[in-house]
PDB file of C-alpha atoms and ligand atoms in Angstrom:
ATOM      1  CA  UNK A   1       0.534 230.553  47.569  1.00 38.00           C
ATOM      2  CA  UNK A   2      -0.454 233.050  44.977  1.00 37.00           C
ATOM      3  CA  UNK A   3       2.679 235.085  45.849  1.00 37.00           C
ATOM      4  CA  UNK A   4       4.790 231.995  44.931  1.00 33.00           C
ATOM      5  CA  UNK A   5       3.211 231.773  41.562  1.00 35.00           C
ATOM      6  CA  UNK A   6       4.055 235.384  40.851  1.00 34.00           C
ATOM      7  CA  UNK A   7       7.724 234.627  41.520  1.00 34.00           C
ATOM      8  CA  UNK A   8       7.943 232.267  38.452  1.00 34.00           C
ATOM      9  CA  UNK A   9       8.651 229.187  40.477  1.00 34.00           C
ATOM     10  CA  UNK A  10      10.088 226.333  38.378  1.00 37.00           C
ATOM     11  CA  UNK A  11       9.509 222.660  39.152  1.00 38.00           C
ATOM     12  CA  UNK A  12      11.960 220.128  37.658  1.00 42.00           C
ATOM     13  CA  UNK A  13      10.667 216.685  36.852  1.00 40.00           C
ATOM     14  CA  UNK A  14      13.462 214.044  36.836  1.00 45.00           C
ATOM     15  CA  UNK A  15      13.489 210.738  35.100  1.00 46.00           C
ATOM     16  CA  UNK A  16      11.477 208.953  37.923  1.00 52.00           C
ATOM     17  CA  UNK A  17       8.754 211.599  37.587  1.00 55.00           C
ATOM     18  CA  UNK A  18       9.451 212.733  41.277  1.00 52.00           C
ATOM     19  CA  UNK A  19       8.932 216.539  41.162  1.00 56.00           C
ATOM     20  CA  UNK A  20      11.840 218.485  42.734  1.00 63.00           C
ATOM     21  CA  UNK A  21      12.238 222.290  43.049  1.00 64.00           C
ATOM     22  CA  UNK A  22      14.923 224.073  41.139  1.00 66.00           C
ATOM     23  CA  UNK A  23      17.398 226.106  43.284  1.00 64.00           C
ATOM     24  CA  UNK A  24      15.611 229.355  42.394  1.00 65.00           C
ATOM     25  CA  UNK A  25      12.286 228.055  43.354  1.00 65.00           C
ATOM     26  CA  UNK A  26      13.700 226.636  46.545  1.00 61.00           C
ATOM     27  CA  UNK A  27      15.130 230.036  47.449  1.00 59.00           C
ATOM     28  CA  UNK A  28      11.802 231.782  46.717  1.00 61.00           C
ATOM     29  CA  UNK A  29       9.966 229.241  48.842  1.00 58.00           C
ATOM     30  CA  UNK A  30      12.361 229.715  51.779  1.00 58.00           C
ATOM     31  CA  UNK A  31      12.032 233.507  51.426  1.00 55.00           C
ATOM     32  CA  UNK A  32       8.181 233.204  51.354  1.00 51.00           C
ATOM     33  CA  UNK A  33       8.250 230.979  54.484  1.00 50.00           C
ATOM     34  CA  UNK A  34      10.560 233.387  56.300  1.00 50.00           C
ATOM     35  CA  UNK A  35       8.168 236.252  55.642  1.00 47.00           C
ATOM     36  CA  UNK A  36       5.218 234.259  56.898  1.00 47.00           C
ATOM     37  CA  UNK A  37       7.019 233.530  60.065  1.00 47.00           C
ATOM     38  CA  UNK A  38       7.663 237.067  60.974  1.00 45.00           C
ATOM     39  CA  UNK A  39       5.294 238.503  63.581  1.00 46.00           C
ATOM     40  CA  UNK A  40       3.426 241.719  62.503  1.00 44.00           C
ATOM     41  CA  UNK A  41       5.486 243.468  65.283  1.00 44.00           C
ATOM     42  CA  UNK A  42       8.665 242.650  63.354  1.00 48.00           C
ATOM     43  CA  UNK A  43       7.388 244.206  60.261  1.00 45.00           C
ATOM     44  CA  UNK A  44       6.132 247.529  61.558  1.00 54.00           C
ATOM     45  CA  UNK A  45       8.373 250.254  62.613  1.00 65.00           C
ATOM     46  CA  UNK A  46       7.339 252.562  65.493  1.00 79.00           C
ATOM     47  CA  UNK A  47       6.655 255.954  64.031  1.00 81.00           C
ATOM     48  CA  UNK A  48       7.377 258.925  66.250  1.00 86.00           C
ATOM     49  CA  UNK A  49       6.924 262.675  65.789  1.00 91.00           C
ATOM     50  CA  UNK A  50      10.005 264.492  64.554  1.00 93.00           C
ATOM     51  CA  UNK A  51      12.571 265.411  67.099  1.00 93.00           C
ATOM     52  CA  UNK A  52      12.333 268.936  68.367  1.00 93.00           C
ATOM     53  CA  UNK A  53      15.955 269.875  69.505  1.00 86.00           C
ATOM     54  CA  UNK A  54      14.659 272.997  71.341  1.00 92.00           C
ATOM     55  CA  UNK A  55      12.946 270.555  73.716  1.00 95.00           C
ATOM     56  CA  UNK A  56      16.144 268.443  73.935  1.00 91.00           C
ATOM     57  CA  UNK A  57      14.452 265.598  72.081  1.00 92.00           C
ATOM     58  CA  UNK A  58      16.769 262.789  70.935  1.00 93.00           C
ATOM     59  CA  UNK A  59      15.036 259.481  70.249  1.00 96.00           C
ATOM     60  CA  UNK A  60      16.559 256.110  71.084  1.00 96.00           C
ATOM     61  CA  UNK A  61      17.569 253.913  68.245  1.00 95.00           C
ATOM     62  CA  UNK A  62      15.382 250.841  67.799  1.00 95.00           C
ATOM     63  CA  UNK A  63      17.813 248.385  69.585  1.00 96.00           C
ATOM     64  CA  UNK A  64      18.012 250.668  72.706  1.00 97.00           C
ATOM     65  CA  UNK A  65      14.223 251.153  72.661  1.00 97.00           C
ATOM     66  CA  UNK A  66      13.477 247.376  72.340  1.00 97.00           C
ATOM     67  CA  UNK A  67      16.157 246.395  74.880  1.00 98.00           C
ATOM     68  CA  UNK A  68      14.818 248.721  77.554  1.00 98.00           C
ATOM     69  CA  UNK A  69      11.245 247.865  76.694  1.00 98.00           C
ATOM     70  CA  UNK A  70      11.922 244.132  77.033  1.00 98.00           C
ATOM     71  CA  UNK A  71      13.526 244.701  80.400  1.00 98.00           C
ATOM     72  CA  UNK A  72      10.560 246.662  81.663  1.00 98.00           C
ATOM     73  CA  UNK A  73       8.227 243.988  80.406  1.00 98.00           C
ATOM     74  CA  UNK A  74      10.361 241.306  82.256  1.00 97.00           C
ATOM     75  CA  UNK A  75       9.971 243.354  85.391  1.00 97.00           C
ATOM     76  CA  UNK A  76       6.237 243.541  84.973  1.00 97.00           C
ATOM     77  CA  UNK A  77       5.705 239.783  84.395  1.00 94.00           C
ATOM     78  CA  UNK A  78       4.531 237.841  87.275  1.00 85.00           C
ATOM     79  CA  UNK A  79       2.598 240.611  89.191  1.00 90.00           C
ATOM     80  CA  UNK A  80       0.329 243.355  87.972  1.00 90.00           C
ATOM     81  CA  UNK A  81       2.448 246.440  87.469  1.00 96.00           C
ATOM     82  CA  UNK A  82       1.929 250.039  86.413  1.00 98.00           C
ATOM     83  CA  UNK A  83       4.756 251.661  84.379  1.00 98.00           C
ATOM     84  CA  UNK A  84       5.602 255.337  84.292  1.00 98.00           C
ATOM     85  CA  UNK A  85       7.678 256.715  81.434  1.00 98.00           C
ATOM     86  CA  UNK A  86       9.013 260.220  82.397  1.00 98.00           C
ATOM     87  CA  UNK A  87      10.001 262.100  79.250  1.00 98.00           C
ATOM     88  CA  UNK A  88      10.773 259.031  77.166  1.00 98.00           C
ATOM     89  CA  UNK A  89       7.998 258.820  74.548  1.00 98.00           C
ATOM     90  CA  UNK A  90       9.961 256.340  72.372  1.00 98.00           C
ATOM     91  CA  UNK A  91      10.025 253.820  75.198  1.00 98.00           C
ATOM     92  CA  UNK A  92       6.206 254.364  75.645  1.00 98.00           C
ATOM     93  CA  UNK A  93       5.642 253.626  71.994  1.00 98.00           C
ATOM     94  CA  UNK A  94       7.804 250.458  71.954  1.00 98.00           C
ATOM     95  CA  UNK A  95       6.237 249.063  75.162  1.00 98.00           C
ATOM     96  CA  UNK A  96       2.841 249.460  73.638  1.00 97.00           C
ATOM     97  CA  UNK A  97       3.912 247.836  70.277  1.00 97.00           C
ATOM     98  CA  UNK A  98       5.462 244.869  72.009  1.00 97.00           C
ATOM     99  CA  UNK A  99       2.721 244.350  74.555  1.00 97.00           C
ATOM    100  CA  UNK A 100      -0.416 246.465  73.957  1.00 97.00           C
ATOM    101  CA  UNK A 101      -2.006 245.294  77.345  1.00 96.00           C
ATOM    102  CA  UNK A 102       0.830 246.759  79.462  1.00 98.00           C
ATOM    103  CA  UNK A 103      -0.348 249.679  81.714  1.00 98.00           C
ATOM    104  CA  UNK A 104       1.940 252.666  80.890  1.00 98.00           C
ATOM    105  CA  UNK A 105       1.608 256.299  81.644  1.00 98.00           C
ATOM    106  CA  UNK A 106       3.655 258.872  79.601  1.00 98.00           C
ATOM    107  CA  UNK A 107       4.620 261.972  81.506  1.00 98.00           C
ATOM    108  CA  UNK A 108       5.741 264.504  78.838  1.00 98.00           C
ATOM    109  CA  UNK A 109       6.145 268.295  78.204  1.00 98.00           C
ATOM    110  CA  UNK A 110       5.451 267.997  74.442  1.00 97.00           C
ATOM    111  CA  UNK A 111       1.711 268.115  73.906  1.00 97.00           C
ATOM    112  CA  UNK A 112       2.027 266.418  70.461  1.00 97.00           C
ATOM    113  CA  UNK A 113       1.909 263.208  72.618  1.00 97.00           C
ATOM    114  CA  UNK A 114      -1.639 263.939  73.606  1.00 97.00           C
ATOM    115  CA  UNK A 115      -2.190 261.564  70.702  1.00 96.00           C
ATOM    116  CA  UNK A 116      -1.805 258.800  73.283  1.00 97.00           C
ATOM    117  CA  UNK A 117      -5.017 259.869  74.885  1.00 98.00           C
ATOM    118  CA  UNK A 118      -5.430 259.073  78.635  1.00 98.00           C
ATOM    119  CA  UNK A 119      -1.956 257.483  78.726  1.00 98.00           C
ATOM    120  CA  UNK A 120      -0.557 260.953  78.392  1.00 98.00           C
ATOM    121  CA  UNK A 121      -0.040 263.268  81.383  1.00 98.00           C
ATOM    122  CA  UNK A 122       1.433 266.760  80.882  1.00 98.00           C
ATOM    123  CA  UNK A 123       4.564 267.072  82.934  1.00 98.00           C
ATOM    124  CA  UNK A 124       7.000 269.911  83.505  1.00 98.00           C
ATOM    125  CA  UNK A 125      10.101 268.940  85.447  1.00 98.00           C
ATOM    126  CA  UNK A 126      10.155 272.501  86.969  1.00 98.00           C
ATOM    127  CA  UNK A 127       6.948 271.527  88.702  1.00 98.00           C
ATOM    128  CA  UNK A 128       7.958 268.030  89.860  1.00 98.00           C
ATOM    129  CA  UNK A 129       4.957 267.113  92.005  1.00 98.00           C
ATOM    130  CA  UNK A 130       2.290 269.055  90.056  1.00 98.00           C
ATOM    131  CA  UNK A 131       0.606 265.754  88.977  1.00 98.00           C
ATOM    132  CA  UNK A 132      -2.779 264.069  89.607  1.00 98.00           C
ATOM    133  CA  UNK A 133      -3.013 262.838  93.203  1.00 98.00           C
ATOM    134  CA  UNK A 134      -4.034 259.358  91.944  1.00 98.00           C
ATOM    135  CA  UNK A 135      -0.527 258.961  90.419  1.00 98.00           C
ATOM    136  CA  UNK A 136       1.028 259.169  93.908  1.00 98.00           C
ATOM    137  CA  UNK A 137       2.972 256.022  94.993  1.00 98.00           C
ATOM    138  CA  UNK A 138       1.144 254.128  92.223  1.00 98.00           C
ATOM    139  CA  UNK A 139       3.964 252.849  89.919  1.00 98.00           C
ATOM    140  CA  UNK A 140       6.024 249.701  90.219  1.00 98.00           C
ATOM    141  CA  UNK A 141       8.412 250.401  87.369  1.00 98.00           C
ATOM    142  CA  UNK A 142       9.605 253.959  86.547  1.00 98.00           C
ATOM    143  CA  UNK A 143      11.754 254.932  83.686  1.00 98.00           C
ATOM    144  CA  UNK A 144      13.098 258.567  83.382  1.00 98.00           C
ATOM    145  CA  UNK A 145      15.185 260.341  80.755  1.00 98.00           C
ATOM    146  CA  UNK A 146      15.480 263.941  81.964  1.00 98.00           C
ATOM    147  CA  UNK A 147      15.671 266.668  79.265  1.00 97.00           C
ATOM    148  CA  UNK A 148      18.911 268.285  80.614  1.00 96.00           C
ATOM    149  CA  UNK A 149      22.165 267.170  82.018  1.00 95.00           C
ATOM    150  CA  UNK A 150      22.136 269.677  84.914  1.00 96.00           C
ATOM    151  CA  UNK A 151      22.131 268.749  88.656  1.00 97.00           C
ATOM    152  CA  UNK A 152      19.026 270.857  89.080  1.00 98.00           C
ATOM    153  CA  UNK A 153      17.089 268.975  86.420  1.00 98.00           C
ATOM    154  CA  UNK A 154      18.028 265.580  87.967  1.00 98.00           C
ATOM    155  CA  UNK A 155      17.147 266.696  91.426  1.00 98.00           C
ATOM    156  CA  UNK A 156      13.650 267.677  90.334  1.00 98.00           C
ATOM    157  CA  UNK A 157      13.108 264.526  88.214  1.00 98.00           C
ATOM    158  CA  UNK A 158      14.186 262.531  91.346  1.00 98.00           C
ATOM    159  CA  UNK A 159      11.414 264.354  93.284  1.00 98.00           C
ATOM    160  CA  UNK A 160       8.930 263.197  90.699  1.00 98.00           C
ATOM    161  CA  UNK A 161      10.290 259.637  90.908  1.00 98.00           C
ATOM    162  CA  UNK A 162       9.746 259.565  94.677  1.00 98.00           C
ATOM    163  CA  UNK A 163       6.282 260.982  94.173  1.00 98.00           C
ATOM    164  CA  UNK A 164       5.337 258.335  91.729  1.00 98.00           C
ATOM    165  CA  UNK A 165       7.143 255.318  93.343  1.00 98.00           C
ATOM    166  CA  UNK A 166       5.275 252.512  94.879  1.00 98.00           C
ATOM    167  CA  UNK A 167       7.251 250.788  97.668  1.00 96.00           C
ATOM    168  CA  UNK A 168      10.360 248.921  96.250  1.00 94.00           C
ATOM    169  CA  UNK A 169       9.736 250.229  92.728  1.00 98.00           C
ATOM    170  CA  UNK A 170      12.163 249.296  89.942  1.00 98.00           C
ATOM    171  CA  UNK A 171      13.908 252.458  88.539  1.00 98.00           C
ATOM    172  CA  UNK A 172      15.639 253.143  85.198  1.00 98.00           C
ATOM    173  CA  UNK A 173      17.420 256.395  84.608  1.00 98.00           C
ATOM    174  CA  UNK A 174      18.803 257.089  81.113  1.00 98.00           C
ATOM    175  CA  UNK A 175      21.077 260.080  81.149  1.00 97.00           C
ATOM    176  CA  UNK A 176      24.652 261.177  80.648  1.00 96.00           C
ATOM    177  CA  UNK A 177      27.672 259.458  82.285  1.00 96.00           C
ATOM    178  CA  UNK A 178      28.267 262.853  83.961  1.00 96.00           C
ATOM    179  CA  UNK A 179      25.289 262.327  86.238  1.00 97.00           C
ATOM    180  CA  UNK A 180      26.827 258.965  87.598  1.00 98.00           C
ATOM    181  CA  UNK A 181      27.591 260.268  91.211  1.00 98.00           C
ATOM    182  CA  UNK A 182      24.492 262.351  91.433  1.00 98.00           C
ATOM    183  CA  UNK A 183      22.293 259.322  90.339  1.00 98.00           C
ATOM    184  CA  UNK A 184      23.866 257.190  93.109  1.00 98.00           C
ATOM    185  CA  UNK A 185      23.465 259.964  95.679  1.00 98.00           C
ATOM    186  CA  UNK A 186      19.904 260.829  94.867  1.00 98.00           C
ATOM    187  CA  UNK A 187      18.331 257.555  93.869  1.00 98.00           C
ATOM    188  CA  UNK A 188      20.907 254.733  94.766  1.00 98.00           C
ATOM    189  CA  UNK A 189      21.435 254.051  90.998  1.00 98.00           C
ATOM    190  CA  UNK A 190      24.342 252.273  89.284  1.00 98.00           C
ATOM    191  CA  UNK A 191      25.253 252.081  85.626  1.00 98.00           C
ATOM    192  CA  UNK A 192      24.654 248.932  83.575  1.00 98.00           C
ATOM    193  CA  UNK A 193      27.073 247.597  80.952  1.00 97.00           C
ATOM    194  CA  UNK A 194      24.354 248.124  78.262  1.00 97.00           C
ATOM    195  CA  UNK A 195      24.980 251.647  76.726  1.00 95.00           C
ATOM    196  CA  UNK A 196      21.869 253.260  75.168  1.00 96.00           C
ATOM    197  CA  UNK A 197      22.113 254.836  71.790  1.00 95.00           C
ATOM    198  CA  UNK A 198      20.166 257.475  69.919  1.00 94.00           C
ATOM    199  CA  UNK A 199      19.088 257.650  66.269  1.00 91.00           C
ATOM    200  CA  UNK A 200      21.002 261.005  65.963  1.00 86.00           C
ATOM    201  CA  UNK A 201      24.609 260.696  67.126  1.00 75.00           C
ATOM    202  CA  UNK A 202      25.014 262.514  70.266  1.00 73.00           C
ATOM    203  CA  UNK A 203      28.343 263.853  71.595  1.00 74.00           C
ATOM    204  CA  UNK A 204      27.639 262.864  75.259  1.00 78.00           C
ATOM    205  CA  UNK A 205      28.092 259.468  76.634  1.00 92.00           C
ATOM    206  CA  UNK A 206      24.733 258.107  77.756  1.00 95.00           C
ATOM    207  CA  UNK A 207      24.236 255.426  80.323  1.00 97.00           C
ATOM    208  CA  UNK A 208      21.401 253.370  81.702  1.00 98.00           C
ATOM    209  CA  UNK A 209      21.233 253.313  85.518  1.00 98.00           C
ATOM    210  CA  UNK A 210      19.113 251.027  87.641  1.00 98.00           C
ATOM    211  CA  UNK A 211      18.415 250.621  91.413  1.00 98.00           C
ATOM    212  CA  UNK A 212      18.431 246.815  91.181  1.00 98.00           C
ATOM    213  CA  UNK A 213      21.098 244.415  89.915  1.00 96.00           C
ATOM    214  CA  UNK A 214      19.846 243.144  86.623  1.00 96.00           C
ATOM    215  CA  UNK A 215      21.915 239.940  86.746  1.00 94.00           C
ATOM    216  CA  UNK A 216      22.868 238.898  83.302  1.00 94.00           C
ATOM    217  CA  UNK A 217      20.357 241.193  81.577  1.00 96.00           C
ATOM    218  CA  UNK A 218      21.494 244.629  80.258  1.00 97.00           C
ATOM    219  CA  UNK A 219      25.067 243.271  80.559  1.00 96.00           C
ATOM    220  CA  UNK A 220      24.742 243.430  84.390  1.00 96.00           C
ATOM    221  CA  UNK A 221      25.819 246.165  86.637  1.00 98.00           C
ATOM    222  CA  UNK A 222      29.256 247.715  85.815  1.00 96.00           C
ATOM    223  CA  UNK A 223      31.813 246.776  88.315  1.00 89.00           C
ATOM    224  CA  UNK A 224      33.283 249.538  90.407  1.00 79.00           C
ATOM    225  CA  UNK A 225      36.699 250.625  89.161  1.00 69.00           C
TER     226      UNK A 225
HETATM  227  C1  SAM B 301      16.492 263.666  76.277  1.00 53.46           C
HETATM  228  S1  SAM B 301      14.793 263.483  75.663  1.00 53.46           S
HETATM  229  C2  SAM B 301      14.450 261.863  76.117  1.00 53.46           C
HETATM  230  C3  SAM B 301      13.694 261.160  75.051  1.00 53.46           C
HETATM  231  C4  SAM B 301      14.161 259.721  74.927  1.00 53.46           C
HETATM  232  N1  SAM B 301      15.432 259.536  74.556  1.00 53.46           N
HETATM  233  C5  SAM B 301      13.195 258.908  73.882  1.00 53.46           C
HETATM  234  O1  SAM B 301      13.746 258.474  72.942  1.00 53.46           O
HETATM  235  O2  SAM B 301      11.988 258.768  74.264  1.00 53.46           O
HETATM  236  C6  SAM B 301      14.099 264.448  76.828  1.00 53.46           C
HETATM  237  C7  SAM B 301      12.510 264.553  76.847  1.00 53.46           C
HETATM  238  O3  SAM B 301      12.142 265.587  77.795  1.00 53.46           O
HETATM  239  C8  SAM B 301      11.112 266.345  77.293  1.00 53.46           C
HETATM  240  N2  SAM B 301      11.032 267.670  77.857  1.00 53.46           N
HETATM  241  C9  SAM B 301      11.518 268.853  77.310  1.00 53.46           C
HETATM  242  N3  SAM B 301      11.299 269.847  78.145  1.00 53.46           N
HETATM  243  C10 SAM B 301      10.768 269.327  79.306  1.00 53.46           C
HETATM  244  C11 SAM B 301      10.247 269.875  80.560  1.00 53.46           C
HETATM  245  N4  SAM B 301      10.310 271.120  80.826  1.00 53.46           N
HETATM  246  N5  SAM B 301       9.726 269.066  81.447  1.00 53.46           N
HETATM  247  C12 SAM B 301       9.683 267.648  81.198  1.00 53.46           C
HETATM  248  N6  SAM B 301      10.021 267.099  80.071  1.00 53.46           N
HETATM  249  C13 SAM B 301      10.544 267.917  79.131  1.00 53.46           C
HETATM  250  C14 SAM B 301      11.355 266.358  75.772  1.00 53.46           C
HETATM  251  O4  SAM B 301      10.049 266.480  75.099  1.00 53.46           O
HETATM  252  C15 SAM B 301      11.943 264.878  75.543  1.00 53.46           C
HETATM  253  O5  SAM B 301      10.915 263.941  75.179  1.00 53.46           O
END
């Protein structure tokens, strides 16, 4: 309780000699207890490399990264699962921060993420299946955030998703609203009510698409209009 001493805590002694805390002391005590109850994860921000816009890098804001990470972890609970993050390094970092034991592979073009050691696999969407054979059909949960909003880019990333998918894998695709029809056609995905956001404000409307009905999580699937 050294910290409390430093905060000049006052103790009033009333007529009956029963010590009571002054209102300032009580406030300081409450703040101290609140700090003690915070988990280390709450106190540490995930630090990422600077966005390189030439590589179409736009990092999720904290709420988005935590929401998607918690959904992925919910999908992993119950049975051993391997997760593949295609071009979404922020999600990788949040998953590892929330649950360091989760098995996650980051497929990324930017070699700065080699800092994640054997969890990093170099990936260029132009070569969608140029990946180690042991990755084939090995992932129960796959999250992809393609670098570009073109049909060609989504088609190639869809090829990578098929390459990586274990049977009945859970899929998440984070991309522009403009890809809605193509995402449904290529991968059977539907948009959720939860809207992802980025730290830098983007002009495009981004959506989270899934191949399973998340129920009440992620706000559920958007109803067809
Ligand atoms: C739209 S960002 C998605 C990042 C995500 N919002 C996040 O916060 O983690 C697209 C990602 O694609 C990666 N990228 C750029 N060029 C690529 C390429 N040729 N092949 C695969 N990924 C690429 C970028 O490095 C970036 O991480």
